[in-house]
């Protein structure tokens, strides 16, 4: 709620339940002169600024603290302290540089991302027209205070919650709050004084105007009753700020018994400690890496104890240095830097694809998304009305296809076909499923039915009854005239911007654009056809219609044009149709009209009626009563308006299906509209009757029904609803909770304030940047700057690519660590003449390999392109994260091969040629007795460097051979090795330059003996090169075994083989859902109590 020091904003009842006079009196204001300047300043100090909390921008210190508390950073800090403790300043300095580099990179990138979000955020209303001291003043919306009298007009954004005083055809677009695309007509005459606040929804409070909503029509005046966090938007923002405590954290003895305070304090301390260490917060990968860091730290301590034990706990500086070397060997120092830079590169790529990443870890989390819960309006759809159907009695049905822009009349085509006949429901029941849905989904429908549907669809497209270019008949011209002239919207083409622009109500824009398709727009009719407006009867929400009076030219031809709700227009009509198709509006004819209306409504269309009648001479001086104008009308036809899905949405939903991701539509729209859009984009089938009844009945639910269910009843569904209509914020968060109980990893997309709580509750929140609210953006992890649902597919693909690449470079880094540990632990047995262990690799050799040799190839692996089949797999299981069984086993196998090769090289040189002479004090400095040891170290250093570099090429794919990494991209080449390794230029040059850098490190005087504690070699190069060949042969043999025997294959299917998506293998196979096979339960993460996984 508001900041401390400001008063609360309270009333005896909610202002919509109070008369205007009482609200004005309560706030000590005046509806004619407004507040005085002095009172306005006092109110500002009492109630505070009109803004939401958290709008002050990102705090740099909070971002820095987040970076410093990273788990791997803490481990490195301890290693740094130990290095300085034994006076090893070189190693300590290197680790210090690593820490500073990691913190700096992470801080810079995340701080830049937050600053980018600040640029996207804007105040709900930049300015407001207020009445103060009897004068209208335009002030910043942040200075509006309770008691201000605010005037609003078409195009304005409401600066705060208003109790309306005057309205004139006022309509507000409250989609940002309610999710409804249709503007709400405000009405002061509505009787709400006896209502209950909880029972009256926001959309039904017609005497209120809400902050951040926009005025689409008319004008009005209201008194500010709530500002800042007390507005409806502020309440939603406040509900997100409070975090629910975990169970048993209460300090109340009443709730948990006499020991509850102690138990609660201990658990809260553990929560804070776990949060600081990163063990209980963050994405699955972050928690996994945090746990890995402390496991490795524990292993480092264990290895140090082993080193001390071998030396009989005589901890000299030499022994301490060896222990530090062993600890450094097991900790991948560059892991945090590689992970952060990889995510930053991915984040930069997504910016180019119009996606802003607010958290670097969000891209990784996207790779594991199993369910997307999406709002409809503005996300799956354009958030704009388009005329889709127009029925003219006796003529037929005009259909608009492939319309892309609501304001562009040049896009799409108009087809005239026969009007449907509604004898009974037989046709609908026998209607076959549409092929478009079968292609996008995986419904358990027979192939015969699908073939018949495809045939029917083709026949419908090529039917001779359809007219590709409809002629403008007399009936159509009269219909278009009434549609265009009884309209307040304007549509024009901006030549400078080369785009179509529209101003006005979305419904009227849709009608005006439809008339423009036939070059009969309002401006054309007025300028070229001589129509002149004489009078206007604006839309009245109580009678739901609008009328205008027009005269054509200098003649006395005066017409009345009318549009509105079908039920309200048809009752005023005496005839239906024009010309030869005109019939008397008998009860039977009116019933036919209503049947056509119902048919359009079942498609999710908003249906309006268009009518006209000729009028006698009219001078325009005297205003005639409305009831005398709106009578004896002729119904010209019906028009069906709909909020179209984006053209990319269907393909995006289909690709989600292919990738094993379910899409759920959670919307505030009417159930029939939501279901129709869901069918069109492929979220639900067009023929659910082929499914089991229990399953079909669970696909689409109204929020009232869903909210009335208990958790057990929801969990009993064979599958959670794919469409929930009339959603409230609590409904969406409840849906997310239900998905979490099924162990799903959820992403929520949305743009309105009503989406914000579920955006925060979801594992990945995706907000819209253009039409989204500030609250939604603040609650999200990712923002789509183009508001395109298809961009989510790009983000998911990028997330999966990054997840694969993270696995690759983690395997690359940890494999070298395993090899180093094997080498050093076995090396404890190599004791010199004084009884001290001689390490096969010096500490700075290990740091050189870990920081320089390993890091750059790891960076290169992080930049690998996505594999060709990346969107043909099921989502990875968040339970395992990147550390799958394959990665762990590969790490052990490859690390053992690598460590064994280097160990054999050291043994051959020391014991085969050097007769086992380990010299004395060779860990500290060079002397004549250390010649063999220094030469062996150089050979092992060169060999381990090359093995690590070559392994980077091998790890470009964890299963395929390095000599055939991606056959689908090889273009039929028999030996695509060089093409494949050169594809990633960064990785290629990192390997080549790293391999060449071995020679100066071995031969430069001073650097070799004094720093690395090795020396130049000769014949030993043959051993190093020979072991590289052995290592490659071992890796290729292990990969061949995995492919041959199917070890660690994804979902039982060998990677690279085509996973055909038949009717049983889309994103949802209900036959498997009912039978509860293991593969389906893995996908659905079913209820723990109902099915053990």
PDB file of C-alpha atoms in Angstrom, residues 296 300-301 303-304 322-331 333 824:
ATOM      1  CA  UNK A 296      32.518 -29.061  -5.061  1.00  0.00           C
ATOM      2  CA  UNK A 300      37.790 -29.592  -2.241  1.00  0.00           C
ATOM      3  CA  UNK A 301      37.918 -29.722   1.556  1.00  0.00           C
ATOM      4  CA  UNK A 303      40.724 -33.559  -1.076  1.00  0.00           C
ATOM      5  CA  UNK A 304      42.666 -31.101   1.094  1.00  0.00           C
ATOM      6  CA  UNK A 322      49.371 -28.819  -3.092  1.00  0.00           C
ATOM      7  CA  UNK A 323      46.033 -28.801  -1.218  1.00  0.00           C
ATOM      8  CA  UNK A 324      45.107 -25.474  -2.818  1.00  0.00           C
ATOM      9  CA  UNK A 325      46.042 -26.865  -6.238  1.00  0.00           C
ATOM     10  CA  UNK A 326      43.792 -29.845  -5.682  1.00  0.00           C
ATOM     11  CA  UNK A 327      40.945 -27.595  -4.533  1.00  0.00           C
ATOM     12  CA  UNK A 328      41.376 -25.292  -7.505  1.00  0.00           C
ATOM     13  CA  UNK A 329      41.425 -28.279  -9.837  1.00  0.00           C
ATOM     14  CA  UNK A 330      37.962 -29.430  -8.771  1.00  0.00           C
ATOM     15  CA  UNK A 331      36.326 -25.986  -8.907  1.00  0.00           C
ATOM     16  CA  UNK A 333      36.554 -21.102 -11.839  1.00  0.00           C
ATOM     17  CA  UNK A 824      46.560 -34.883  -8.712  1.00  0.00           C
TER      18      UNK A 824
END
